Short mmCIF file of C-alpha atoms in Angstrom, two decimals:
data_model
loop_
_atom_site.label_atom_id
_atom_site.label_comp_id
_atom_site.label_asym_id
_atom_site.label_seq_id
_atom_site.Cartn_x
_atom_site.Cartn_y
_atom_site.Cartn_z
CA UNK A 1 0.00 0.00 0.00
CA UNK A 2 1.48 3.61 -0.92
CA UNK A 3 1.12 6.44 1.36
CA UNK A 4 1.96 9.86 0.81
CA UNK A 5 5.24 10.78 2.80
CA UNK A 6 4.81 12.39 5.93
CA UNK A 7 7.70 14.92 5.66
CA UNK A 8 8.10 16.42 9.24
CA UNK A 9 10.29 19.53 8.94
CA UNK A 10 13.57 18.32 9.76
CA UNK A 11 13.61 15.44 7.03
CA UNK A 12 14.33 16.43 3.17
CA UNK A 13 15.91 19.39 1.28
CA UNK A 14 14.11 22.20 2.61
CA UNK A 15 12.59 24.55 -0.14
CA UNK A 16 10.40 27.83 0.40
CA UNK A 17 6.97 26.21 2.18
CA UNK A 18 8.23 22.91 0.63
CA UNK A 19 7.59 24.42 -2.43
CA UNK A 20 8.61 23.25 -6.21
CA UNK A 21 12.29 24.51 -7.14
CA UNK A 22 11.81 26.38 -10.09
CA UNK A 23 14.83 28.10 -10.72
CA UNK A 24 14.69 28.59 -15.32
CA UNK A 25 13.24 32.37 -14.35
CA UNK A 26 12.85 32.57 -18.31
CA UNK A 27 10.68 29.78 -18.42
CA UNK A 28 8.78 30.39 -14.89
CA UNK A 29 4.87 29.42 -14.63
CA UNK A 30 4.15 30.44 -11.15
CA UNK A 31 2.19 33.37 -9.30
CA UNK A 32 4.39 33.99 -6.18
CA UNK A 33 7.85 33.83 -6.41
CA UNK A 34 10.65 33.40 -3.36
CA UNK A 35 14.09 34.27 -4.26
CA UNK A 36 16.93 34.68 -2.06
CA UNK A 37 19.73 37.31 -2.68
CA UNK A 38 22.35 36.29 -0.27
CA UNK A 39 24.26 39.53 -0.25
CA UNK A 40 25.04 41.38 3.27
CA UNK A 41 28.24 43.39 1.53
CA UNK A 42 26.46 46.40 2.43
CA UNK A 43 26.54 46.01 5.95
CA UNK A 44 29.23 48.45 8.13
CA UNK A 45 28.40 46.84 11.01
CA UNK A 46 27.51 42.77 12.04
CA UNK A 47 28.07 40.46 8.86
CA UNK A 48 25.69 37.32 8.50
CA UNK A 49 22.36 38.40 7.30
CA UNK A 50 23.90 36.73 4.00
CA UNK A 51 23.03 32.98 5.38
CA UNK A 52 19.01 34.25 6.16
CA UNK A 53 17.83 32.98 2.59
CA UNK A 54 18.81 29.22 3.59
CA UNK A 55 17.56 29.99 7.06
CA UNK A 56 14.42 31.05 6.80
CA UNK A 57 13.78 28.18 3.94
CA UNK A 58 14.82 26.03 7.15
CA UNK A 59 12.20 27.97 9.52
CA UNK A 60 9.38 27.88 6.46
CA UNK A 61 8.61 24.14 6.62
CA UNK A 62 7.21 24.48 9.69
CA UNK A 63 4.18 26.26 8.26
CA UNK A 64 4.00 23.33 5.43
CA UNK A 65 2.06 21.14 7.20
CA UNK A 66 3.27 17.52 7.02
CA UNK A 67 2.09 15.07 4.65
CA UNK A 68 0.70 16.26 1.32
CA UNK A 69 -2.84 16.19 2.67
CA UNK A 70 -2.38 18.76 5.27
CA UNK A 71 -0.36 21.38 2.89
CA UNK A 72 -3.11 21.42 0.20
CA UNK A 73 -4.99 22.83 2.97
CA UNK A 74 -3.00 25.72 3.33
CA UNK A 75 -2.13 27.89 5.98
CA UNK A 76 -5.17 28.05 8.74
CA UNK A 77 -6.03 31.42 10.85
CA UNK A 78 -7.57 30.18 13.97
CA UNK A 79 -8.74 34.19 14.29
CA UNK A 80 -10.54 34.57 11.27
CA UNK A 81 -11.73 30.86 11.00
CA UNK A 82 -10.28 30.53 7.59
CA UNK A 83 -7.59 28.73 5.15
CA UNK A 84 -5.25 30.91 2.95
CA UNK A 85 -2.95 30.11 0.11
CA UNK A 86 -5.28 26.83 -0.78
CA UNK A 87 -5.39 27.68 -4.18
CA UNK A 88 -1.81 28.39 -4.34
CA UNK A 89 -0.51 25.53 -1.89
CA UNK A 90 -2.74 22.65 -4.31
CA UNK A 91 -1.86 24.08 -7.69
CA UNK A 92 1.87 24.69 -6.63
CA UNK A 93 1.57 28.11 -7.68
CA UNK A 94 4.29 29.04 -5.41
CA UNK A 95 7.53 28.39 -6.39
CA UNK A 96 11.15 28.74 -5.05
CA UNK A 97 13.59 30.40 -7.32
CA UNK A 98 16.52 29.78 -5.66
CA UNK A 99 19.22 32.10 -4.78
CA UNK A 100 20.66 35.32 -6.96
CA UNK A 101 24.04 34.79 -7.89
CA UNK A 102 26.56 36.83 -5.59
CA UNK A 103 29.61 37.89 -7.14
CA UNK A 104 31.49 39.29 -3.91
CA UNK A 105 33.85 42.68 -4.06
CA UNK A 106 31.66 43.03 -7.48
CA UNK A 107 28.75 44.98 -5.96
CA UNK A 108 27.70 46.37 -9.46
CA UNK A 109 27.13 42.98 -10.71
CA UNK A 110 25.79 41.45 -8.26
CA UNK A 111 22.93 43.92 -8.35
CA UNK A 112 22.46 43.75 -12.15
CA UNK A 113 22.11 40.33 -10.87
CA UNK A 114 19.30 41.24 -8.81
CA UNK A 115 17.53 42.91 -11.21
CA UNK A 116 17.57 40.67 -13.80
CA UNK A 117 16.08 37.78 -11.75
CA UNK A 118 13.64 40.29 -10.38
CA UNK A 119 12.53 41.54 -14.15
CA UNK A 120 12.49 37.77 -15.33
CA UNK A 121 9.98 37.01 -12.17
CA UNK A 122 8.11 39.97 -13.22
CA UNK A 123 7.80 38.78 -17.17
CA UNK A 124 6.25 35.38 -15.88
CA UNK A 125 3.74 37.57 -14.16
CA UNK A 126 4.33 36.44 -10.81
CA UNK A 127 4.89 38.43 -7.53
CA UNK A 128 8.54 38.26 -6.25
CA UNK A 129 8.96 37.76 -2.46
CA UNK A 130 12.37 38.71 -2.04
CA UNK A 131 14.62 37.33 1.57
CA UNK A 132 17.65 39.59 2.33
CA UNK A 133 20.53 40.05 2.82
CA UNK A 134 20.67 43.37 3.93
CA UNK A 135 18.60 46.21 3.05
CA UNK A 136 20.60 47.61 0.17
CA UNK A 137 19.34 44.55 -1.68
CA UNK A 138 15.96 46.27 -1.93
CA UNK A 139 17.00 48.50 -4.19
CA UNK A 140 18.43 45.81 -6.69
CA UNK A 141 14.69 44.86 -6.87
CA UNK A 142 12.88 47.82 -7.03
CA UNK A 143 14.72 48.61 -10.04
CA UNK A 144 13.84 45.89 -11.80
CA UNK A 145 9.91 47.52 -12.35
CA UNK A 146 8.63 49.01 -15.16
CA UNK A 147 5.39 50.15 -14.25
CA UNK A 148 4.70 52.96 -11.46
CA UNK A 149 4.77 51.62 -7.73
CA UNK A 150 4.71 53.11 -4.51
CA UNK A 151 6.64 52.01 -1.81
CA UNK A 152 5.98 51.10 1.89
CA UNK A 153 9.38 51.00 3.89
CA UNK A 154 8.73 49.28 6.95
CA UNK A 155 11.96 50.15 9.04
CA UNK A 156 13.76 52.01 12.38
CA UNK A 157 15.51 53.68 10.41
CA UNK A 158 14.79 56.39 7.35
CA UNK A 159 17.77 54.71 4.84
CA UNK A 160 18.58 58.42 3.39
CA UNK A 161 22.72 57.91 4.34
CA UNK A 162 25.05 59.69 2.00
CA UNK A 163 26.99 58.07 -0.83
CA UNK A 164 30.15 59.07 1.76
CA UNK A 165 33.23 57.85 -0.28
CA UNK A 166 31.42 56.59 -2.85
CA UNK A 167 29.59 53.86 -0.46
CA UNK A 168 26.18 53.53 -2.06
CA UNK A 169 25.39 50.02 -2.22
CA UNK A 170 25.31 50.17 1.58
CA UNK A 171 22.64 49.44 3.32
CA UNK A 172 22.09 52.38 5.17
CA UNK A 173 21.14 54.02 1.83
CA UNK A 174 18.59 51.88 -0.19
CA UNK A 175 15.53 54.49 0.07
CA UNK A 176 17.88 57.13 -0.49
CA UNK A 177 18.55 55.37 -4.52
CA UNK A 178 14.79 53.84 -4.63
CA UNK A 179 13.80 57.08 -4.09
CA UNK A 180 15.54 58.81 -7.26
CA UNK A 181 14.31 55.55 -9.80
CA UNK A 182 11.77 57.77 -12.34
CA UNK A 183 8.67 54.94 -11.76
CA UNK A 184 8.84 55.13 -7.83
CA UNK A 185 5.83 57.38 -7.09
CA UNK A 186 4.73 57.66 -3.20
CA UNK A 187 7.12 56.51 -0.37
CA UNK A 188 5.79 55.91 2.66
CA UNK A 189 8.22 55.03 5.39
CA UNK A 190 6.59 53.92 8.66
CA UNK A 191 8.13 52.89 12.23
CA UNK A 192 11.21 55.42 11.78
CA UNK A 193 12.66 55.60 15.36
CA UNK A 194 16.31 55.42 16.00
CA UNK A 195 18.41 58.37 18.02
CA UNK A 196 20.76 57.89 15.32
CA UNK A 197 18.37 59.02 12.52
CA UNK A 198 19.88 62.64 11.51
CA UNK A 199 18.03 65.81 10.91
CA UNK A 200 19.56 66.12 7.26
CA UNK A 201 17.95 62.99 6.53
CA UNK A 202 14.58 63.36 7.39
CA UNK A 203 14.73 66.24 5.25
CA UNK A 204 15.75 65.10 2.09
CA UNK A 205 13.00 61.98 3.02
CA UNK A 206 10.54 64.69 2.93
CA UNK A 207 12.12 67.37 0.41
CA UNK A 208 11.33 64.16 -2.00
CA UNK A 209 7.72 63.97 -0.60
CA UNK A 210 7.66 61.13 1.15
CA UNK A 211 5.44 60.48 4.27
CA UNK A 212 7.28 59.36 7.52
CA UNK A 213 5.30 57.78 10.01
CA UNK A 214 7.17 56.89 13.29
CA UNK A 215 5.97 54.53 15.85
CA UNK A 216 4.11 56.26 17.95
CA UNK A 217 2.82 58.80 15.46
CA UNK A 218 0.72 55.00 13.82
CA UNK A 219 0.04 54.36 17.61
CA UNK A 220 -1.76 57.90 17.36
CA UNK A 221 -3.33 57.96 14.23
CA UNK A 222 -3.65 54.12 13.37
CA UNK A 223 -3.45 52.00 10.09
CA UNK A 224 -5.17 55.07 8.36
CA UNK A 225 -1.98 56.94 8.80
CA UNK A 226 -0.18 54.54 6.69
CA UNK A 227 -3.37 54.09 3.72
CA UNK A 228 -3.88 57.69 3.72
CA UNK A 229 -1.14 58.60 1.36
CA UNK A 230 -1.57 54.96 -0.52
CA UNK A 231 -4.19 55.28 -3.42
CA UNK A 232 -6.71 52.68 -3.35
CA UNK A 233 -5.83 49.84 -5.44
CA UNK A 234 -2.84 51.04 -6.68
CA UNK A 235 0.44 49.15 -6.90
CA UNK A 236 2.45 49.04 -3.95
CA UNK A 237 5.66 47.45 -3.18
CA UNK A 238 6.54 46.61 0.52
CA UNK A 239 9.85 46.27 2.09
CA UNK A 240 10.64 45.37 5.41
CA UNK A 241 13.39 46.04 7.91
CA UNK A 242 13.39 43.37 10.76
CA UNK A 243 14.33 46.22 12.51
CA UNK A 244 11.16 47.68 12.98
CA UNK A 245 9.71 45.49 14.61
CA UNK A 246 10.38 45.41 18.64
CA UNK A 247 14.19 44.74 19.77
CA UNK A 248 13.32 41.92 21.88
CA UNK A 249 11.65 40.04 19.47
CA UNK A 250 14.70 39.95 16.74
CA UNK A 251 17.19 39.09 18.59
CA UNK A 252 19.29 38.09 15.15
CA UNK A 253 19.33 41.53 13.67
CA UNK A 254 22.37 43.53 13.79
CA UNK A 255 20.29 46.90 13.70
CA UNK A 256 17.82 46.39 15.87
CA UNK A 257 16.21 49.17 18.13
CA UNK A 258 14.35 49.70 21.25
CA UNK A 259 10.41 50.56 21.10
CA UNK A 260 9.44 48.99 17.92
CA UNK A 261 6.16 47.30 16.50
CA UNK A 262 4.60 44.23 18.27
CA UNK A 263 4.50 41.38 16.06
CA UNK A 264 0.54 41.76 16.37
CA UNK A 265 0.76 45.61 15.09
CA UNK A 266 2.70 44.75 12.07
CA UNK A 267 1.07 41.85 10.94
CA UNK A 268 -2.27 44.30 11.00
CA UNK A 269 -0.88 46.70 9.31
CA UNK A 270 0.34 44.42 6.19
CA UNK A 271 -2.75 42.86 6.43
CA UNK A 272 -4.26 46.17 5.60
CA UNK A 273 -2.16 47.30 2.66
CA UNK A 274 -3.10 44.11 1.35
CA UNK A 275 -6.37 44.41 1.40
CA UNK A 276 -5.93 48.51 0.70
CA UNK A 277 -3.61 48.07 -2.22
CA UNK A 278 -2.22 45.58 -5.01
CA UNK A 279 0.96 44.51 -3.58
CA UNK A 280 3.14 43.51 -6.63
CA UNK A 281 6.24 42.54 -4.32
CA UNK A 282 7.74 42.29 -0.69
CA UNK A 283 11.17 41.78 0.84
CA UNK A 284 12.55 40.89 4.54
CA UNK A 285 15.72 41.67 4.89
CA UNK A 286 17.94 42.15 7.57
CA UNK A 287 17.70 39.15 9.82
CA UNK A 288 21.51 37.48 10.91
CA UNK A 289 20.89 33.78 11.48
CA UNK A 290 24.85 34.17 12.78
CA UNK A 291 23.39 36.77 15.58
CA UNK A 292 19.73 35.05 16.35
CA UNK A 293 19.08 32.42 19.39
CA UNK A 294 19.13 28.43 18.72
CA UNK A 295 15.67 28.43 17.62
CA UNK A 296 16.38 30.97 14.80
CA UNK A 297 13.12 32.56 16.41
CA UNK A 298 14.17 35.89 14.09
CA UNK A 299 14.06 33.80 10.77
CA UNK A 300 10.88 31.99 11.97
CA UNK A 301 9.37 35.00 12.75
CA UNK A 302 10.13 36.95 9.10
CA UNK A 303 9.23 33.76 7.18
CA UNK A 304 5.93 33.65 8.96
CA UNK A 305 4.85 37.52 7.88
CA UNK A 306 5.94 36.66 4.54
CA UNK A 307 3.58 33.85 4.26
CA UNK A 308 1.05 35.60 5.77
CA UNK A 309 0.84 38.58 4.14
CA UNK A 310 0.88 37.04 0.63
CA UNK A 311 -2.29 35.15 2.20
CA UNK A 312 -3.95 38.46 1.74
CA UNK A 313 -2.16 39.73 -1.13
CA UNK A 314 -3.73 36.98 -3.44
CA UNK A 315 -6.76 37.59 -2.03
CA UNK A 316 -7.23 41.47 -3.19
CA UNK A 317 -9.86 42.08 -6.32
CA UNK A 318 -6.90 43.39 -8.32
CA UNK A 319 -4.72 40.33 -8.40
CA UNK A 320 -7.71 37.89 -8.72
CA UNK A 321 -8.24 39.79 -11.97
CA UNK A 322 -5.00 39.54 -13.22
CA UNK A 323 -5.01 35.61 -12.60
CA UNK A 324 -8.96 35.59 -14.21
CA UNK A 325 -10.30 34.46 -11.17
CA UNK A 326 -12.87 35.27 -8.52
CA UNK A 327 -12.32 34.84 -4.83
CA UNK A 328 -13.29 31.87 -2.54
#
């Protein structure tokens, strides 16, 4: 008698959700697409957030369910008494892409490498969800659109540092070059709060128009704070810092900061963009497995709002239409 393999976490080669490696980008059929860019070259401080791609693959298959029964069921929210990513999880719509080739002391090509996986994920019509590396990888990505997006920067920090010495593919300075690229309209950067954010930058942030919403200015105003300056339905890309969330609860980043978002805040507000918004990509970056505890809670954590969130995402009108369907 055959039965279907059971596949508990810690037994096979561990792929994005346990998802199909996929990794001909000119050929790709899928509609979400994970891709690792190894690359923490920008980083002046800690090295390590380099090894989070394999990590958080590790940390994903604990949200795959075991046996193939249980993952076409998708992932279950005991809160709103439903299953997400069915559709996706059964028709293995969700694909792994491997990891972007790094080509180390080469920063240049490593980030044309970037952007030509990015554009080729983009061509197949599928929505990239991008694992750092650090946060100058972002830019590598955002790049890589054609059409107009706005951007939601989830982060403690505002990323507007100086090209000092000609530094610029550091990761202190990703928003600072996304910010410049002719198709990025509205840039919204929420959970800014570190003492070492400088005057000058916040000014150039908002000489460029963006909105900067600091922790406790969303704890005073909300979620609307953030949608506000989003327009309804229109395409968003979302990048988040570790950082911003609480300093406690990512214990492997090397930039964390005191007085950040509760796990429970963020996830609301993605949650809400998604529904808000057509979000046509997301990145985590920033987590160290080489700084986090045993448990690689910090990788756990960052694959679990990425699988979350694009539980939503595929469930806004404006992506069902792109894929001709309806929702469930």
């Amino acid at each position: 008698m055959n039965e279907d393999r059971l596949n508990l976490p810690f037994v096979g080669i561990p792929t994005f959700l346990r998802s199909p490696i996929r990794t001909d980008l000119k050929n790709l059929d899928a509609d979400i697409a994970f891709l690792g860019i190894p690359s923490d070259e920008g980083s002046p401080w800690y090295p390590g957030a380099r090894m989070a791609p394999r990590v958080v693959r590790e940390m994903s298959v604990r949200f795959a369910e075991y046996g193939a029964v249980q993952q076409a069921a998708g992932i279950y929210d005991i809160d709103t008494d439903k299953h997400y990513l069915q559709y996706e999880r059964r028709n293995e719509r969700i694909v792994d892409c491997g990891d972007v080739d790094i080509l180390y002391t080469n920063p240049a090509g490593t980030f044309a490498n970037i952007s030509d996986a990015t554009s080729d994920i983009l061509q197949a019509g599928a929505i990239p969800v991008v694992f750092g590396g650090d946060h100058a990888v972002s830019y590598g990505v955002v790049r890589a659109y054609e059409e107009p997006v706005s951007v939601v920067h989830f982060d403690a920090h505002l990323d507007y540092r100086p090209f000092v010495h000609g530094v610029e593919y550091a990761n202190g300075s990703p928003m600072l070059k996304i910010g410049k690229l002719p198709h990025v309209r509205q840039m919204v950067q929420v959970g800014t709060r570190s003492i070492r954010t400088s005057k000058a930058a916040l000014q150039e942030s908002l000489d460029r128009g963006n909105d900067v919403v600091t922790v406790n200015g969303f704890r005073d105003q909300g979620v609307d704070g953030i949608l506000r300056h989003l327009p309804a339905g229109g395409k968003v890309y979302v990048s988040i810092d570790i950082d911003v969330l609480d300093l406690p609860l990512v214990p492997g980043c090397a930039s964390a900061e005191p007085e950040g978002f509760r796990f429970e805040e963020m996830r609301q507000m993605l949650f809400a963009i998604a529904r808000h918004a057509d979000v046509v990509g997301l990145d985590v970056v920033e987590i160290n497995p080489m700084l986090d505890v045993r448990s690689n809670n910090t990788s756990l954590l960052g694959a679990q709002l990425a699988v979350e969130t694009i539980g939503r995402v595929v469930e806004q009108p404006a992506y069902l239409a792109r894929k001709g369907r309806t929702a469930q």
